[in-house]
Short mmCIF file of C-alpha atoms in Angstrom, two decimals:
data_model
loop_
_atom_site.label_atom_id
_atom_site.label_comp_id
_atom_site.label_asym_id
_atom_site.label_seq_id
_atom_site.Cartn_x
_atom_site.Cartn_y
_atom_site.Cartn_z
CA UNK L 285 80.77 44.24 -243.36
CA UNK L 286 78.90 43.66 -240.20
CA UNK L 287 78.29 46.04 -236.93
CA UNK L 288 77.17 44.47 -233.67
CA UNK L 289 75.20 46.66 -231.48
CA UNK L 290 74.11 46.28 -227.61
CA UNK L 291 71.92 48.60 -226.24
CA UNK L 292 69.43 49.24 -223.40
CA UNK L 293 66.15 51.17 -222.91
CA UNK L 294 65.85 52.21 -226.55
CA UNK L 295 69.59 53.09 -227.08
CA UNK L 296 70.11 54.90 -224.00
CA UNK L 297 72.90 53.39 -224.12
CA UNK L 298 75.07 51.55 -226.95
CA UNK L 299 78.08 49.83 -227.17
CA UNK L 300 79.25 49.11 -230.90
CA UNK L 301 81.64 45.88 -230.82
CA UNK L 302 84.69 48.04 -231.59
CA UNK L 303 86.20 44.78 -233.64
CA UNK L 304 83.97 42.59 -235.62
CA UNK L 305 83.62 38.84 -234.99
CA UNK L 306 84.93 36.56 -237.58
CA UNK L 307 81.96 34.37 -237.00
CA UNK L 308 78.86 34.17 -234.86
CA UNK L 309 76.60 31.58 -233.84
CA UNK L 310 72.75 31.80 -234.14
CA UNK L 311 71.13 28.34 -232.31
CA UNK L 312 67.54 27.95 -231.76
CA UNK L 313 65.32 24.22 -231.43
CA UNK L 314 62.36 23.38 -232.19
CA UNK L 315 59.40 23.07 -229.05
CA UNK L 316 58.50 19.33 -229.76
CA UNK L 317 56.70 16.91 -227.74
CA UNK L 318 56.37 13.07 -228.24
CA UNK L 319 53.19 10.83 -227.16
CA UNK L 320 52.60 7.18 -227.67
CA UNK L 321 49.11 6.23 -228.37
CA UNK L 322 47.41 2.75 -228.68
CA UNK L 323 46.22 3.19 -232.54
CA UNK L 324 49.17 4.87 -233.81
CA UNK L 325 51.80 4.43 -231.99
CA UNK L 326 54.24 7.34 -231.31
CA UNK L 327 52.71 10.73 -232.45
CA UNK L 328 55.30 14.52 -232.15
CA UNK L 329 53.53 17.01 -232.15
CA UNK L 330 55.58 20.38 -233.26
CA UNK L 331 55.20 23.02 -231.31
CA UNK L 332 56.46 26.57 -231.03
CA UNK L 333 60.23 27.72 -231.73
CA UNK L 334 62.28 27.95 -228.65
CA UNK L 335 64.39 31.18 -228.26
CA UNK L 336 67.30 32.14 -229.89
CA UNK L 337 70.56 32.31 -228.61
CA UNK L 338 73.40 34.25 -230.22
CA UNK L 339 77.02 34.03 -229.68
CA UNK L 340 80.73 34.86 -230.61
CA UNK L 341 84.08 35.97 -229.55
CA UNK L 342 86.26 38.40 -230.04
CA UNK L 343 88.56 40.81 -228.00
CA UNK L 344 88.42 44.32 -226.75
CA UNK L 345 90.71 46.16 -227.66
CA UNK L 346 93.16 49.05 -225.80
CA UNK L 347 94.96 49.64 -229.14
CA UNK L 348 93.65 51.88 -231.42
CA UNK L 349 93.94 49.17 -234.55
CA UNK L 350 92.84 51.01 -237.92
CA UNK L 351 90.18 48.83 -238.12
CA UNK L 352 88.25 49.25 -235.29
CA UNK L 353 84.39 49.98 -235.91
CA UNK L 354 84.43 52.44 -232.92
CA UNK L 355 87.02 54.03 -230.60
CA UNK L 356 84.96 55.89 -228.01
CA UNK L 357 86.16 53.49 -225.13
CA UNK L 358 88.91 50.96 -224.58
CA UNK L 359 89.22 47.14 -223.63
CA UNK L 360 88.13 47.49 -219.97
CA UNK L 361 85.52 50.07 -220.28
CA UNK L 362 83.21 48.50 -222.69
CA UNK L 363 83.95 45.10 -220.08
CA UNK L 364 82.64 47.18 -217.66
CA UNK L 365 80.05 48.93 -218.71
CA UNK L 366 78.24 45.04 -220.35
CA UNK L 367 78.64 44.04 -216.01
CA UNK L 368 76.69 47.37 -215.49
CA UNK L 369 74.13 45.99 -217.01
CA UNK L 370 74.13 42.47 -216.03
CA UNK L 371 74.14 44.23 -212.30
CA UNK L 372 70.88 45.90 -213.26
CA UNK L 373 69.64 43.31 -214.67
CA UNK L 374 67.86 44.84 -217.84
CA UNK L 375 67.23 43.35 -221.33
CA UNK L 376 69.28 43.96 -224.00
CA UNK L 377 68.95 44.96 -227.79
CA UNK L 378 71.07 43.29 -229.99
CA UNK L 379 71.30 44.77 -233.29
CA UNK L 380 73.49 42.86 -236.16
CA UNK L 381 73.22 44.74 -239.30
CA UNK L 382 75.48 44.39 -242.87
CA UNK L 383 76.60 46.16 -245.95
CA UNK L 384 77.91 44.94 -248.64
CA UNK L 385 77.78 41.07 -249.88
CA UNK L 386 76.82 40.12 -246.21
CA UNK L 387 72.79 39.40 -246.19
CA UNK L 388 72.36 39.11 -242.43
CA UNK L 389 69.49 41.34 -240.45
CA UNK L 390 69.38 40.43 -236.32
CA UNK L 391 67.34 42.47 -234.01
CA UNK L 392 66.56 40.51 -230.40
CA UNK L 393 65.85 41.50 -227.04
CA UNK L 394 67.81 39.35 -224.69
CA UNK L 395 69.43 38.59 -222.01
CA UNK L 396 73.61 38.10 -221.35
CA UNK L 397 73.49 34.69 -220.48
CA UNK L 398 77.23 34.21 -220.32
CA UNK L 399 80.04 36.82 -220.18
CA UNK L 400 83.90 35.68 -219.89
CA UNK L 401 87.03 37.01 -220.93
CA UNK L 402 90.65 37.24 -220.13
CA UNK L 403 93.74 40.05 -220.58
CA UNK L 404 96.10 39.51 -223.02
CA UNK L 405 99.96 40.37 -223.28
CA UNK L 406 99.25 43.44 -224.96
CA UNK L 407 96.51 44.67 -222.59
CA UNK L 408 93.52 43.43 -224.92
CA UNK L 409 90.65 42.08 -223.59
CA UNK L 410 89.87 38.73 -225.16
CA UNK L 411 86.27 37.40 -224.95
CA UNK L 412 82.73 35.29 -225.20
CA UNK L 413 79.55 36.17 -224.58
CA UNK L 414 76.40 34.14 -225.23
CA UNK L 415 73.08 36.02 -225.46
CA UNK L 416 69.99 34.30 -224.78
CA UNK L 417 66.41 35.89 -226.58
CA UNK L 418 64.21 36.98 -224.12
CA UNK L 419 60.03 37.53 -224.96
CA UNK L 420 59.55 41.08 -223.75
CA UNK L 421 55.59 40.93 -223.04
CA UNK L 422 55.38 45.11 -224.39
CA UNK L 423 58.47 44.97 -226.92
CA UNK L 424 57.86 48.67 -227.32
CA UNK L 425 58.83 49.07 -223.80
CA UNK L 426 61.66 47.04 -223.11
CA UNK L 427 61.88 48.01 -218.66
CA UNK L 428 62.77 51.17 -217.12
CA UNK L 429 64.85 53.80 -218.20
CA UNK L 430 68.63 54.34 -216.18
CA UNK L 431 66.85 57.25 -214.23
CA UNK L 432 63.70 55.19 -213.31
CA UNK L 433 65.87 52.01 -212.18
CA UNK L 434 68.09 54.43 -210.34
CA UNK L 435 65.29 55.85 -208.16
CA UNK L 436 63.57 52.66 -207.74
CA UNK L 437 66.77 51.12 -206.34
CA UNK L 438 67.12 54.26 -204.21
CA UNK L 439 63.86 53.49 -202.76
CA UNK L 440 64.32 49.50 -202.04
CA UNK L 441 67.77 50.49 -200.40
CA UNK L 442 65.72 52.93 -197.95
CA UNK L 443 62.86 50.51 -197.43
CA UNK L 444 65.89 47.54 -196.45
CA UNK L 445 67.23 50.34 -194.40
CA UNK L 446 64.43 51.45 -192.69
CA UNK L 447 63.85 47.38 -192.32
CA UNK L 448 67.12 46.66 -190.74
CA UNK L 449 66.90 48.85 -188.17
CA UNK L 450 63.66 47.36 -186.81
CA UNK L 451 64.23 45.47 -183.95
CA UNK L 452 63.28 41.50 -184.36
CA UNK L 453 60.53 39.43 -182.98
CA UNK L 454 62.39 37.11 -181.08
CA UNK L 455 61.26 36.16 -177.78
CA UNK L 456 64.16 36.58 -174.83
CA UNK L 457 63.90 33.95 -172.49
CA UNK L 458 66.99 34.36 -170.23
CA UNK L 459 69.15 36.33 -168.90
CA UNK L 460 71.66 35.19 -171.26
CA UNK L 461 74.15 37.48 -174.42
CA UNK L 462 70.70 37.13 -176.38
CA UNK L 463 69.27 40.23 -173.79
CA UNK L 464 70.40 43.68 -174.72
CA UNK L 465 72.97 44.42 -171.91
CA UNK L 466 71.19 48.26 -171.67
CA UNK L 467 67.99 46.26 -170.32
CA UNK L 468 70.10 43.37 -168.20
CA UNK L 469 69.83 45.99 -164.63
CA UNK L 470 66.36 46.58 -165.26
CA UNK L 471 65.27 42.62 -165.90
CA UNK L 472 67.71 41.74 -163.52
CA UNK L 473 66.25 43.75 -160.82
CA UNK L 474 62.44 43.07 -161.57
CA UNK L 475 63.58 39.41 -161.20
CA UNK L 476 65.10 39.73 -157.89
CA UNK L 477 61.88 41.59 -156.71
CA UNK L 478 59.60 39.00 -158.03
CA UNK L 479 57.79 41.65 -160.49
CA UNK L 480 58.46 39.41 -163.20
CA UNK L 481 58.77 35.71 -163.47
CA UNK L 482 58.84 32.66 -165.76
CA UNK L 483 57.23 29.62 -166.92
CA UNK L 484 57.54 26.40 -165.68
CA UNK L 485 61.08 26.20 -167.77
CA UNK L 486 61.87 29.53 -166.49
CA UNK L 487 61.39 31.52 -169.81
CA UNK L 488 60.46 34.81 -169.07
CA UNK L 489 58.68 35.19 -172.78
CA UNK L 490 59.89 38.88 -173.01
CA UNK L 491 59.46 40.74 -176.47
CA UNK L 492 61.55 43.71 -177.26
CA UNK L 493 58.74 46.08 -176.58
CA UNK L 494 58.23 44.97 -172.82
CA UNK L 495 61.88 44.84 -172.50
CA UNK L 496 61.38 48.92 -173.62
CA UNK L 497 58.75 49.44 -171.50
CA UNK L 498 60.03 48.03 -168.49
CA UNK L 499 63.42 50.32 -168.58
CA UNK L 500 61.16 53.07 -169.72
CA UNK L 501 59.68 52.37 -165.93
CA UNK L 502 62.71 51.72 -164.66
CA UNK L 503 64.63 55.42 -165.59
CA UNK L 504 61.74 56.67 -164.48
CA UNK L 505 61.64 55.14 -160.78
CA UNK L 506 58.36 53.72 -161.74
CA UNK L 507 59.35 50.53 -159.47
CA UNK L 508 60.64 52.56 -156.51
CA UNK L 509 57.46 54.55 -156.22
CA UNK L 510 54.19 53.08 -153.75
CA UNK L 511 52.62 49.89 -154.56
CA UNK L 512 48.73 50.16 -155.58
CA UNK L 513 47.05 48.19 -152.42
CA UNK L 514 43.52 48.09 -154.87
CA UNK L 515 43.52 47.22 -158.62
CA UNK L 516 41.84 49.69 -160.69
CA UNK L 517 39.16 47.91 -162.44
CA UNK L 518 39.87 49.45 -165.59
CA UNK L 519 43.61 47.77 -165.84
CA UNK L 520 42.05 44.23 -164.04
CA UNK L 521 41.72 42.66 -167.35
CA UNK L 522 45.35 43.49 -168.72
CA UNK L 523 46.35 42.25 -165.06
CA UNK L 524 45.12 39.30 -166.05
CA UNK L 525 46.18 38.85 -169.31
CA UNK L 526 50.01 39.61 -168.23
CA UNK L 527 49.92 37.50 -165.03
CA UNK L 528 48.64 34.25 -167.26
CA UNK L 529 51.21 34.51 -169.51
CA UNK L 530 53.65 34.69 -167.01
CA UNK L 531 54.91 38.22 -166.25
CA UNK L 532 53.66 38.42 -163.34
CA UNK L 533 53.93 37.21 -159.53
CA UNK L 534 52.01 37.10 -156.80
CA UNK L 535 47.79 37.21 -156.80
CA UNK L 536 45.51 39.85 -155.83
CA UNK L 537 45.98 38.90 -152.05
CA UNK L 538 49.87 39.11 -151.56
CA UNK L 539 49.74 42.00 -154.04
CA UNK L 540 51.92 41.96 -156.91
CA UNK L 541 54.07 45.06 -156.38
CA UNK L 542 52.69 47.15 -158.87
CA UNK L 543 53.14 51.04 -158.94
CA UNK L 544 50.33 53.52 -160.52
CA UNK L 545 52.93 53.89 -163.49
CA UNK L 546 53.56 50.51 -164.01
CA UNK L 547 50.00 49.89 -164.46
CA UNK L 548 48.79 52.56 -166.84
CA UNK L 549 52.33 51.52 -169.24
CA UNK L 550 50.57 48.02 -168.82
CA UNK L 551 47.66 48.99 -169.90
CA UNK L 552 48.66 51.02 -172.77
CA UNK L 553 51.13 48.43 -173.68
CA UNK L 554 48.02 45.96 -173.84
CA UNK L 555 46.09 48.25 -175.95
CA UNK L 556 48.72 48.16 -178.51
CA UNK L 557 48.66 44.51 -178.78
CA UNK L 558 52.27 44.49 -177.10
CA UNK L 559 50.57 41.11 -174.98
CA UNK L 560 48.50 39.04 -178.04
CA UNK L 561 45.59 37.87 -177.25
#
């Protein structure tokens, strides 16, 4: 008699094939590869033996049949529990083992390649599954225990979180559904004053920290407050830097309508690398 055994992180947990196969299918080629020379024509040259694979079908059952090898779940549950672990993507132990006249001694790591089956009339699962051998580089370790994987996966899902929630790098250009309508007053009315412009193509080039900034200044009346008649020289350079990219109007004659506020945000902004280079 044979028993078929899956298993995962050194039987953490097993599934024994509650119904025996009547047959199953061991294939495995040969790693070959064929030259043609000048002297002696074409030369193989045999190389290593490719994995196994391992297959068979059966069904599931939901009936306790007398000669089941094990009853502690029905049809559905073992289904279930073999897509647990193609979800988690771990290797697999299979373990074939006999008694009797049966000579036959399988133990592979592997991987379920293929996984299918249908309901029958009487609610039992019917199935295939093809298991492909997989060369576990520490076989004595074959990947993370259910508690390890589980807290690892807990920590990618924060990290995506934590990633999805930062804002993008896009550049807004216009006034268009692209701006956040929270920041559309504020841009609007720095456009109508002339405190910020755009390029040639009318882009105003305006990353999602300015944007920020600018309403920051804005909830704050920082552009109803006095404009400076005399740059500071320690915000001239950042001046610069923003009014030759194009966020800026006006030249150090006609002024360019900048509060005390707006020019120390400006500054610090440029300090944080908000403006490049």
């Amino acid at each position: 008699m044979l028993d078929f055994y899956l298993s995962i992180n050194n039987s953490e947990e097993v599934i024994h094939i509650p119904v025996t196969p009547s047959e199953f299918t061991v294939s495995s080629s040969q790693g070959t590869e064929t030259f043609e020379t000048a002297n002696y024509g074409w030369i193989k040259i045999i190389g290593n033996p490719e994995l196994k694979t391992v297959s068979w079908s059966s069904f599931l059952p939901m009936t306790d049949y007398p000669y089941l090898r094990d009853r502690s779940m029905k049809g559905q549950e073992y289904a279930d529990k073999i897509e647990n672990w193609r979800k988690r993507k771990l290797p697999i132990r299979l373990v074939i083992t006999s008694s009797g006249i049966c000579n036959v001694d399988i133990n592979i790591a592997a991987a379920i390649d293929k996984f299918d089956y249908s309901v029958g009339t009487g609610g039992d699962l019917n199935y295939s599954i093809e298991l492909g051998e997989v060369n576990l580089l520490n076989d004595e370790q074959e990947g993370l225990t259910v508690a390890q994987y589980d807290e690892i996966m807990a920590r990618i899902d924060n990290i995506e979180e934590r990633l999805s929630s930062v804002e993008n790098t896009m550049i807004y250009n216009y006034m268009d559904d692209n701006m956040p309508s929270w920041a559309k007053p504020t841009i609007q009315k720095l456009m109508d004053r002339g405190i910020i412009s755009g390029t040639d193509d009318n882009e105003l080039g305006l990353t999602m920290d300015i944007i920020r900034t600018l309403v920051i200044i804005d909830k704050t009346d920082g552009f109803e407050n006095y404009t400076v008649d005399i740059m500071p020289s320690w915000a001239e350079a950042t001046i610069e830097k923003v009014k030759r990219k194009g966020y800026l109007n006006g030249d150090g004659e006609d002024g360019y309508g900048l509060t005390k506020s707006m020019i120390r945000l400006l500054v610090i902004m440029d300090n944080a690398g908000c403006f490049g280079d």
